[in-house]
C-alpha cells in the first residue's frame, strides 16, 4: 500500500531517496542517546560529524556555505527518511543547524561566517539561544538585559531563562538592549556570546519530565567583542526575526513525522492486543483512527505550505496554523497513549515509563517557539484580519 506520509516524487528525487535511505540504514547510531549531560553532547556532535563526512550536514543550507544546497522537495525526502530510519533527535546541534547557522548565513559578516559555519556543520560547536528573560517571553520586545559599550567591547549584565542546552553549548545567539534609553524593538543587538566567557553562570532547570533540558543563565559584566555583533549594533530586532523565521522552518517536519510514526505504532499495538484476545476499550479505536487521520491532515497542510512557498506564494500565517495544530495534536496523542496503557503506563521504570515521560514532555510543545495563544493571535490578526486583542 502507498505510504500516505511519503511524498510522491519524480525519478531523480527517488534516486536521492534511495541513496539517503541506504546511508541512514547503515549509519544511524544503534544505541539510543545517553541522558542529558556531556555524554549527550559527545553523542550529538559525533552524529553531526558523521552526517557532515557523508555530505548530509545542513540539508537546508546553501552549498556555498558547506551545506547540501537541497531544494525543498529533497529536504522533505531527507526528513521522511530520517524519521523512517528512527534517527535520533539532533539535540545539541539543533540551534546551530536550524537557526543560528541560517541567521549567520543571512546576516553575519564574512569573518563571522568563516569562523562559525563549518564548525557548526562539522559538529565542533554547539549553540544555544538567549532570547527569553524572566520578564520577556511572548513579549520579547520588552527584554531588558543590557549591553554597555566600553571601547571595542560590550559589557553584558543580566539574566536569560529557558536556554535549551545552555549547559552544553559553546556559543549563544544573545539578544540584548544596547541603546540605554531605547524602548521595545529599538536599540537591541544580536551578539555571538562565548558561553565560556568569564562572568557567565549557567544553572540547569529540571523540567516536569525530569530532564534538565534548559537553564537560567546569569551574566555579570561579561565582556564580548563588538566584532561579535551580527547585523550591526541596534539592528537586533531585525536579526532576531530572521532567527525566529528559521526556527519555525522545515526542521520541524521531522517532529511531525515522528508523531505520525508514534500513532502508527499505537495502532499496531492495538491490533496485536486485539489478536491476542484483548480488544480495545470502548471508544479507543475511534480515537486512534481520528489521530491517524489528523497526522495525515497535518502533513498534507505542511506539503501544501511548502509547495506554495516554493512558488513564492506562502501566506505568513500557515506556519502558525501548522505549529498550533501539531502542538495540540501531540498532546492529545500522548494523553491517548497513557489511557491506552492504563495504570501500567504510569509505572516509574521500564518500557512503560517512556510513555509517562513522553506525556509529561508534551506539555512544553504548546509553550516553546511561541505559545499556542500567541499562534492564535497571529492567525487571528494577520490571517483573518481581526482586531488586536
Ligand atoms: C521546551 C522549551 C524550550 C525553550 N527554549 C528556549 C531557548 O532555548 N531560548 C529562549 O530564549 N527561550 C526558550 N524557551 C522559552 C519560550 O520562548 C517562552 O517560554 C515562550 O516565549 C513563552 O514565554 P513565557 O514562558 O515567558 O510565558 P509568558 O509570555 O509570560 O506567557 C504566559 C501565558 O500567557 C499567555 N500570553 C502571553 N501573552 C499573550 C497574549 N498577547 N495573548 C494571549 N495570551 C498571552 C501565554 O500564552 C502563556 O499561556 C523555551 C521554552 C520551552 C517550553
Short mmCIF file of C-alpha atoms and ligand atoms in Angstrom, two decimals:
data_model
loop_
_atom_site.label_atom_id
_atom_site.label_comp_id
_atom_site.label_asym_id
_atom_site.label_seq_id
_atom_site.Cartn_x
_atom_site.Cartn_y
_atom_site.Cartn_z
CA UNK A 1 0.00 0.00 0.00
CA UNK A 2 1.24 3.53 -0.75
CA UNK A 3 2.64 5.28 2.33
CA UNK A 4 0.38 8.33 2.90
CA UNK A 5 3.19 10.06 4.85
CA UNK A 6 5.56 9.85 1.90
CA UNK A 7 5.84 12.50 -0.74
CA UNK A 8 5.16 11.46 -4.36
CA UNK A 9 8.22 12.48 -6.34
CA UNK A 10 9.99 12.28 -9.70
CA UNK A 11 12.68 9.70 -10.61
CA UNK A 12 15.65 11.95 -9.82
CA UNK A 13 14.28 12.56 -6.32
CA UNK A 14 13.59 8.85 -5.88
CA UNK A 15 17.25 8.15 -6.58
CA UNK A 16 18.14 10.65 -3.89
CA UNK A 17 15.67 8.91 -1.54
CA UNK A 18 17.30 5.53 -2.21
CA UNK A 19 20.77 6.92 -1.53
CA UNK A 20 19.69 8.58 1.72
CA UNK A 21 17.75 5.52 2.86
CA UNK A 22 20.76 3.27 2.32
CA UNK A 23 23.15 5.63 4.10
CA UNK A 24 20.83 6.11 7.09
CA UNK A 25 20.24 2.36 7.40
CA UNK A 26 23.98 1.84 7.65
CA UNK A 27 24.93 4.81 9.85
CA UNK A 28 22.13 5.72 12.28
CA UNK A 29 23.59 5.10 15.78
CA UNK A 30 22.34 1.76 17.06
CA UNK A 31 22.38 2.90 20.72
CA UNK A 32 19.84 5.47 21.98
CA UNK A 33 21.27 8.88 23.00
CA UNK A 34 22.64 8.98 26.57
CA UNK A 35 20.82 11.10 29.18
CA UNK A 36 21.34 14.88 29.23
CA UNK A 37 24.96 15.77 30.06
CA UNK A 38 28.44 15.70 28.49
CA UNK A 39 27.76 12.19 27.12
CA UNK A 40 24.75 13.51 25.18
CA UNK A 41 26.83 16.36 23.79
CA UNK A 42 29.53 13.93 22.61
CA UNK A 43 26.86 11.67 21.04
CA UNK A 44 25.12 14.57 19.22
CA UNK A 45 28.39 16.06 17.97
CA UNK A 46 29.63 12.67 16.69
CA UNK A 47 26.32 12.10 14.85
CA UNK A 48 26.56 15.58 13.32
CA UNK A 49 30.14 14.83 12.23
CA UNK A 50 29.06 11.55 10.62
CA UNK A 51 26.41 13.43 8.60
CA UNK A 52 28.99 16.04 7.59
CA UNK A 53 31.52 13.45 6.44
CA UNK A 54 28.84 11.82 4.27
CA UNK A 55 27.72 15.16 2.76
CA UNK A 56 24.37 15.29 4.57
CA UNK A 57 25.02 18.13 7.06
CA UNK A 58 22.90 21.27 6.73
CA UNK A 59 20.22 19.99 4.35
CA UNK A 60 18.63 23.45 4.13
CA UNK A 61 21.95 25.36 3.97
CA UNK A 62 23.28 26.68 0.64
CA UNK A 63 26.18 24.66 -0.82
CA UNK A 64 28.49 27.71 -0.82
CA UNK A 65 28.45 27.60 3.00
CA UNK A 66 29.16 23.88 3.16
CA UNK A 67 25.50 22.80 3.30
CA UNK A 68 23.75 20.34 0.99
CA UNK A 69 22.02 23.08 -1.02
CA UNK A 70 18.93 20.88 -1.40
CA UNK A 71 15.64 22.11 -2.82
CA UNK A 72 12.52 21.90 -0.62
CA UNK A 73 11.39 18.53 -2.03
CA UNK A 74 14.73 16.87 -1.29
CA UNK A 75 14.79 18.42 2.19
CA UNK A 76 11.43 16.77 2.81
CA UNK A 77 12.72 13.47 1.49
CA UNK A 78 15.65 13.73 3.93
CA UNK A 79 13.29 14.29 6.87
CA UNK A 80 10.95 11.48 5.75
CA UNK A 81 13.83 9.04 5.54
CA UNK A 82 15.36 10.36 8.77
CA UNK A 83 12.12 9.59 10.64
CA UNK A 84 11.71 6.23 8.91
CA UNK A 85 15.25 5.23 9.98
CA UNK A 86 14.50 6.12 13.64
CA UNK A 87 17.46 8.51 13.54
CA UNK A 88 17.98 10.46 16.78
CA UNK A 89 16.85 13.95 17.63
CA UNK A 90 19.72 16.30 16.69
CA UNK A 91 19.73 17.70 20.26
CA UNK A 92 22.83 19.86 20.86
CA UNK A 93 23.10 20.58 17.11
CA UNK A 94 19.51 21.87 16.87
CA UNK A 95 20.08 25.60 17.42
CA UNK A 96 23.29 25.74 15.35
CA UNK A 97 21.88 23.85 12.37
CA UNK A 98 18.30 25.10 12.41
CA UNK A 99 18.54 28.77 13.33
CA UNK A 100 21.93 30.17 14.46
CA UNK A 101 23.70 28.96 11.30
CA UNK A 102 20.95 30.14 8.92
CA UNK A 103 20.87 33.52 10.73
CA UNK A 104 24.64 33.87 10.30
CA UNK A 105 24.30 32.99 6.61
CA UNK A 106 21.66 35.69 6.18
CA UNK A 107 23.07 38.43 8.39
CA UNK A 108 26.69 37.90 9.50
CA UNK A 109 29.98 39.36 8.27
CA UNK A 110 32.35 37.22 6.16
CA UNK A 111 34.68 36.83 9.16
CA UNK A 112 31.82 35.61 11.40
CA UNK A 113 30.62 33.19 8.73
CA UNK A 114 34.06 31.78 8.03
CA UNK A 115 34.76 31.20 11.74
CA UNK A 116 31.43 29.63 12.75
CA UNK A 117 29.59 27.94 9.89
CA UNK A 118 31.90 24.99 9.20
CA UNK A 119 32.33 24.39 12.95
CA UNK A 120 28.55 24.01 13.29
CA UNK A 121 28.32 21.66 10.30
CA UNK A 122 31.26 19.53 11.47
CA UNK A 123 29.79 19.08 14.96
CA UNK A 124 32.59 21.07 16.56
CA UNK A 125 30.45 23.73 18.22
CA UNK A 126 27.05 23.59 19.89
CA UNK A 127 24.85 26.66 20.13
CA UNK A 128 22.03 27.83 22.37
CA UNK A 129 19.53 30.69 22.22
CA UNK A 130 19.46 33.53 24.76
CA UNK A 131 16.30 35.45 23.94
CA UNK A 132 13.77 34.84 26.78
CA UNK A 133 14.09 36.60 30.13
CA UNK A 134 12.03 36.21 33.31
CA UNK A 135 10.05 39.33 32.27
CA UNK A 136 10.16 38.85 28.49
CA UNK A 137 8.87 35.66 26.85
CA UNK A 138 5.93 36.03 24.48
CA UNK A 139 6.54 39.76 24.55
CA UNK A 140 10.19 39.51 23.51
CA UNK A 141 10.43 43.23 22.73
CA UNK A 142 10.13 44.01 26.44
CA UNK A 143 13.54 42.45 27.15
CA UNK A 144 15.74 44.47 29.47
CA UNK A 145 19.15 42.80 29.60
CA UNK A 146 21.75 45.48 28.92
CA UNK A 147 24.95 45.61 26.93
CA UNK A 148 27.06 48.71 27.66
CA UNK A 149 29.75 49.86 25.21
CA UNK A 150 33.27 50.05 26.59
CA UNK A 151 35.89 50.65 23.90
CA UNK A 152 35.67 47.81 21.43
CA UNK A 153 33.66 45.61 23.81
CA UNK A 154 30.10 45.24 25.04
CA UNK A 155 29.74 44.60 28.76
CA UNK A 156 26.70 42.40 29.41
CA UNK A 157 24.87 42.17 32.71
CA UNK A 158 21.52 40.50 33.43
CA UNK A 159 19.68 37.21 33.14
CA UNK A 160 18.23 34.91 30.48
CA UNK A 161 15.99 31.91 31.12
CA UNK A 162 14.75 28.69 29.44
CA UNK A 163 18.02 28.45 27.49
CA UNK A 164 17.84 24.94 25.97
CA UNK A 165 21.21 23.15 26.10
CA UNK A 166 22.75 26.25 27.77
CA UNK A 167 24.90 23.97 29.94
CA UNK A 168 26.30 22.06 26.93
CA UNK A 169 26.69 24.87 24.38
CA UNK A 170 29.83 26.69 23.22
CA UNK A 171 28.11 29.74 21.75
CA UNK A 172 24.85 31.59 22.18
CA UNK A 173 22.71 33.79 19.97
CA UNK A 174 22.16 36.54 22.53
CA UNK A 175 19.69 39.43 22.28
CA UNK A 176 20.46 42.48 24.47
CA UNK A 177 19.48 46.13 24.77
CA UNK A 178 22.49 48.17 23.69
CA UNK A 179 20.88 51.63 23.49
CA UNK A 180 20.18 52.63 27.11
CA UNK A 181 17.02 54.74 26.65
CA UNK A 182 15.53 52.64 23.85
CA UNK A 183 12.08 51.05 24.01
CA UNK A 184 10.56 47.88 22.60
CA UNK A 185 12.04 46.75 19.24
CA UNK A 186 14.53 49.61 19.03
CA UNK A 187 18.10 49.64 20.32
CA UNK A 188 18.57 45.85 20.52
CA UNK A 189 21.60 43.91 19.30
CA UNK A 190 22.07 40.23 18.36
CA UNK A 191 25.52 39.17 19.52
CA UNK A 192 27.52 35.94 19.49
CA UNK A 193 28.27 35.06 23.11
CA UNK A 194 31.07 32.66 24.04
CA UNK A 195 29.46 30.54 26.77
CA UNK A 196 32.85 30.13 28.47
CA UNK A 197 33.47 33.88 28.84
CA UNK A 198 34.26 34.94 32.45
CA UNK A 199 31.17 36.16 34.35
CA UNK A 200 28.69 33.61 32.93
CA UNK A 201 26.89 31.36 35.42
CA UNK A 202 24.70 28.60 33.93
CA UNK A 203 22.18 26.88 36.21
CA UNK A 204 20.18 23.97 34.75
CA UNK A 205 16.39 23.80 35.35
CA UNK A 206 14.73 20.38 35.58
CA UNK A 207 11.54 20.16 33.52
CA UNK A 208 8.42 18.33 34.76
CA UNK A 209 9.56 15.36 32.62
CA UNK A 210 12.65 15.16 34.86
CA UNK A 211 15.13 16.36 32.23
CA UNK A 212 17.48 19.36 32.81
CA UNK A 213 16.90 20.42 29.21
CA UNK A 214 17.04 24.18 29.78
CA UNK A 215 18.88 26.64 32.01
CA UNK A 216 18.90 30.00 33.70
CA UNK A 217 21.95 31.97 32.56
CA UNK A 218 23.34 34.86 34.64
CA UNK A 219 25.76 37.42 33.17
CA UNK A 220 27.93 39.50 35.47
CA UNK A 221 29.84 42.11 33.45
CA UNK A 222 30.60 39.64 30.66
CA UNK A 223 32.89 41.25 28.08
CA UNK A 224 32.15 40.41 24.45
CA UNK A 225 33.99 41.93 21.47
CA UNK A 226 31.89 44.36 19.41
CA UNK A 227 33.10 42.32 16.42
CA UNK A 228 30.67 39.60 17.64
CA UNK A 229 27.59 41.75 16.92
CA UNK A 230 25.69 40.29 13.95
CA UNK A 231 23.84 42.55 11.51
CA UNK A 232 25.03 45.81 13.11
CA UNK A 233 24.62 47.43 16.50
CA UNK A 234 20.99 48.37 17.19
CA UNK A 235 19.64 46.09 14.42
CA UNK A 236 18.98 43.14 16.75
CA UNK A 237 15.21 43.00 16.27
CA UNK A 238 15.53 42.50 12.51
CA UNK A 239 18.18 39.79 13.02
CA UNK A 240 16.08 38.12 15.75
CA UNK A 241 13.04 37.99 13.44
CA UNK A 242 15.23 36.26 10.88
CA UNK A 243 16.24 33.74 13.60
CA UNK A 244 12.61 33.07 14.54
CA UNK A 245 11.60 32.54 10.91
CA UNK A 246 14.30 29.84 10.60
CA UNK A 247 13.35 28.33 13.98
CA UNK A 248 9.87 27.66 12.58
CA UNK A 249 11.11 26.33 9.19
CA UNK A 250 11.41 22.84 7.63
CA UNK A 251 13.45 21.45 10.58
CA UNK A 252 10.14 20.94 12.36
CA UNK A 253 8.90 18.45 9.72
CA UNK A 254 10.90 15.73 11.49
CA UNK A 255 8.80 16.18 14.66
CA UNK A 256 5.60 15.79 12.63
CA UNK A 257 6.83 12.59 11.07
CA UNK A 258 7.88 11.26 14.49
CA UNK A 259 4.35 11.90 15.71
CA UNK A 260 2.92 10.06 12.70
CA UNK A 261 5.14 7.07 13.46
CA UNK A 262 4.05 7.14 17.09
CA UNK A 263 0.37 6.95 16.04
CA UNK A 264 1.11 4.08 13.64
CA UNK A 265 2.83 2.16 16.45
CA UNK A 266 -0.16 2.74 18.74
CA UNK A 267 -2.46 1.30 16.05
CA UNK A 268 -0.15 -1.71 15.67
CA UNK A 269 -0.17 -2.34 19.43
CA UNK A 270 -3.96 -2.13 19.43
CA UNK A 271 -4.18 -4.61 16.53
CA UNK A 272 -1.78 -7.03 18.25
CA UNK A 273 -3.72 -6.80 21.53
CA UNK A 274 -6.98 -7.50 19.67
CA UNK A 275 -5.46 -10.57 18.00
CA UNK A 276 -4.31 -11.76 21.43
CA UNK A 277 -7.91 -11.59 22.68
CA UNK A 278 -7.58 -8.23 24.47
CA UNK A 279 -9.82 -5.86 22.45
CA UNK A 280 -9.50 -2.10 22.96
CA UNK A 281 -11.71 -0.35 25.49
CA UNK A 282 -14.85 1.42 24.24
CA UNK A 283 -14.09 4.48 22.13
CA UNK A 284 -10.33 3.86 21.89
CA UNK A 285 -10.45 2.58 18.33
CA UNK A 286 -12.24 5.71 17.13
CA UNK A 287 -9.72 7.94 18.93
CA UNK A 288 -6.69 6.20 17.41
CA UNK A 289 -8.33 6.33 13.96
CA UNK A 290 -9.01 10.06 14.43
CA UNK A 291 -5.38 10.66 15.46
CA UNK A 292 -4.19 8.75 12.36
CA UNK A 293 -6.41 10.95 10.17
CA UNK A 294 -5.20 14.08 11.93
CA UNK A 295 -1.46 13.38 11.44
CA UNK A 296 -2.15 12.86 7.74
CA UNK A 297 -4.14 16.10 7.53
CA UNK A 298 -1.30 17.94 9.31
CA UNK A 299 1.32 16.61 6.90
CA UNK A 300 -0.90 17.47 3.93
CA UNK A 301 -1.09 21.05 5.24
CA UNK A 302 2.70 21.11 5.53
CA UNK A 303 3.19 19.83 1.99
CA UNK A 304 0.70 22.38 0.69
CA UNK A 305 2.53 25.18 2.51
CA UNK A 306 5.93 24.07 1.24
CA UNK A 307 4.61 23.74 -2.29
CA UNK A 308 3.19 27.29 -2.13
CA UNK A 309 6.39 28.53 -0.55
CA UNK A 310 8.45 27.01 -3.41
CA UNK A 311 6.28 29.08 -5.81
CA UNK A 312 6.76 32.20 -3.67
CA UNK A 313 3.09 32.17 -2.57
CA UNK A 314 3.29 31.19 1.10
CA UNK A 315 0.92 33.13 3.34
CA UNK A 316 2.51 34.38 6.55
CA UNK A 317 0.14 32.56 8.90
CA UNK A 318 0.28 28.98 7.59
CA UNK A 319 3.35 28.13 9.67
CA UNK A 320 1.49 29.26 12.81
CA UNK A 321 -1.59 27.17 11.90
CA UNK A 322 0.54 24.06 11.43
CA UNK A 323 2.59 24.68 14.59
CA UNK A 324 -0.61 25.16 16.63
CA UNK A 325 -2.26 22.08 15.14
CA UNK A 326 0.86 19.94 15.70
CA UNK A 327 1.37 21.01 19.31
CA UNK A 328 -2.23 20.39 20.41
CA UNK A 329 -2.41 17.11 18.43
CA UNK A 330 0.83 15.89 20.04
CA UNK A 331 -0.65 16.49 23.49
CA UNK A 332 -3.86 14.61 22.55
CA UNK A 333 -1.83 11.68 21.20
CA UNK A 334 0.40 11.42 24.31
CA UNK A 335 -2.67 11.51 26.51
CA UNK A 336 -4.27 8.77 24.41
CA UNK A 337 -1.10 6.67 24.79
CA UNK A 338 -1.37 6.97 28.57
CA UNK A 339 -5.05 5.99 28.52
CA UNK A 340 -4.33 3.02 26.23
CA UNK A 341 -1.58 1.85 28.57
CA UNK A 342 -3.81 2.13 31.64
CA UNK A 343 -2.22 2.01 35.09
CA UNK A 344 0.89 0.30 33.65
CA UNK A 345 1.68 3.41 31.61
CA UNK A 346 2.22 5.35 34.84
CA UNK A 347 4.95 2.98 36.05
CA UNK A 348 8.19 4.68 37.02
CA UNK A 349 10.59 2.18 35.50
CA UNK A 350 11.00 0.04 32.39
CA UNK A 351 9.35 0.48 28.99
CA UNK A 352 6.05 1.99 30.26
CA UNK A 353 7.97 4.83 31.96
CA UNK A 354 8.76 6.12 28.46
CA UNK A 355 5.01 6.62 27.86
CA UNK A 356 4.64 8.68 31.03
CA UNK A 357 7.81 10.66 30.20
CA UNK A 358 6.54 11.40 26.66
CA UNK A 359 3.20 12.56 28.14
CA UNK A 360 4.89 14.92 30.61
CA UNK A 361 7.30 16.12 27.92
CA UNK A 362 4.41 17.04 25.60
CA UNK A 363 3.28 19.92 27.82
CA UNK A 364 6.21 22.00 26.56
CA UNK A 365 5.15 21.96 22.91
CA UNK A 366 2.35 24.50 23.35
CA UNK A 367 4.84 26.91 25.01
CA UNK A 368 8.21 26.76 23.18
CA UNK A 369 8.72 28.52 19.80
CA UNK A 370 5.68 30.73 20.50
CA UNK A 371 2.84 29.67 22.83
CA UNK A 372 -0.46 28.38 21.48
CA UNK A 373 -2.12 31.68 22.42
CA UNK A 374 0.47 33.67 20.51
CA UNK A 375 0.00 31.39 17.47
CA UNK A 376 -3.77 32.00 17.70
CA UNK A 377 -3.18 35.76 17.90
CA UNK A 378 -1.02 35.61 14.75
CA UNK A 379 -3.67 33.60 12.86
CA UNK A 380 -6.46 35.89 14.06
CA UNK A 381 -4.74 39.20 13.48
CA UNK A 382 -2.59 38.56 10.40
CA UNK A 383 -4.55 35.74 8.77
CA UNK A 384 -8.16 36.72 9.48
CA UNK A 385 -7.66 40.47 9.87
CA UNK A 386 -9.27 40.52 13.32
CA UNK A 387 -8.59 43.49 15.62
CA UNK A 388 -5.77 43.09 18.17
CA UNK A 389 -6.99 41.68 21.47
C1 LIG B 1 10.91 23.43 25.93
C2 LIG B 1 11.20 24.89 25.83
C3 LIG B 1 12.42 25.30 25.34
C4 LIG B 1 12.72 26.65 25.29
N1 LIG B 1 13.96 27.03 24.84
C5 LIG B 1 14.28 28.33 24.80
C6 LIG B 1 15.59 28.74 24.39
O1 LIG B 1 16.44 27.91 24.07
N2 LIG B 1 15.88 30.06 24.38
C7 LIG B 1 14.97 31.01 24.74
O2 LIG B 1 15.29 32.19 24.67
N3 LIG B 1 13.72 30.66 25.15
C8 LIG B 1 13.37 29.36 25.20
N4 LIG B 1 12.11 28.97 25.62
C9 LIG B 1 11.21 29.99 26.15
C10 LIG B 1 9.99 30.27 25.28
O3 LIG B 1 10.35 31.04 24.18
C11 LIG B 1 8.99 31.01 26.20
O4 LIG B 1 8.58 30.12 27.22
C12 LIG B 1 7.78 31.48 25.43
O5 LIG B 1 8.13 32.51 24.55
C13 LIG B 1 6.69 31.98 26.40
O6 LIG B 1 7.20 32.94 27.26
P1 LIG B 1 6.97 32.84 28.84
O7 LIG B 1 7.36 31.47 29.27
O8 LIG B 1 7.68 33.99 29.47
O9 LIG B 1 5.42 32.95 29.07
P2 LIG B 1 4.56 34.30 29.01
O10 LIG B 1 4.86 35.07 27.76
O11 LIG B 1 4.70 35.02 30.31
O12 LIG B 1 3.09 33.71 28.88
C14 LIG B 1 2.35 33.22 29.99
C15 LIG B 1 0.97 32.82 29.49
O13 LIG B 1 0.30 34.00 28.98
C16 LIG B 1 -0.11 33.79 27.63
N5 LIG B 1 0.05 35.02 26.88
C17 LIG B 1 1.13 35.84 26.88
N6 LIG B 1 0.93 36.88 26.05
C18 LIG B 1 -0.29 36.72 25.48
C19 LIG B 1 -1.05 37.45 24.54
N7 LIG B 1 -0.60 38.56 23.97
N8 LIG B 1 -2.30 36.97 24.20
C20 LIG B 1 -2.77 35.82 24.75
N9 LIG B 1 -2.08 35.09 25.68
C21 LIG B 1 -0.86 35.52 26.03
C22 LIG B 1 0.83 32.72 27.10
O14 LIG B 1 0.27 32.00 26.00
C23 LIG B 1 1.03 31.83 28.32
O15 LIG B 1 -0.04 30.94 28.44
C24 LIG B 1 11.77 27.62 25.70
C25 LIG B 1 10.53 27.19 26.19
C26 LIG B 1 10.25 25.84 26.25
C27 LIG B 1 8.91 25.42 26.78
#
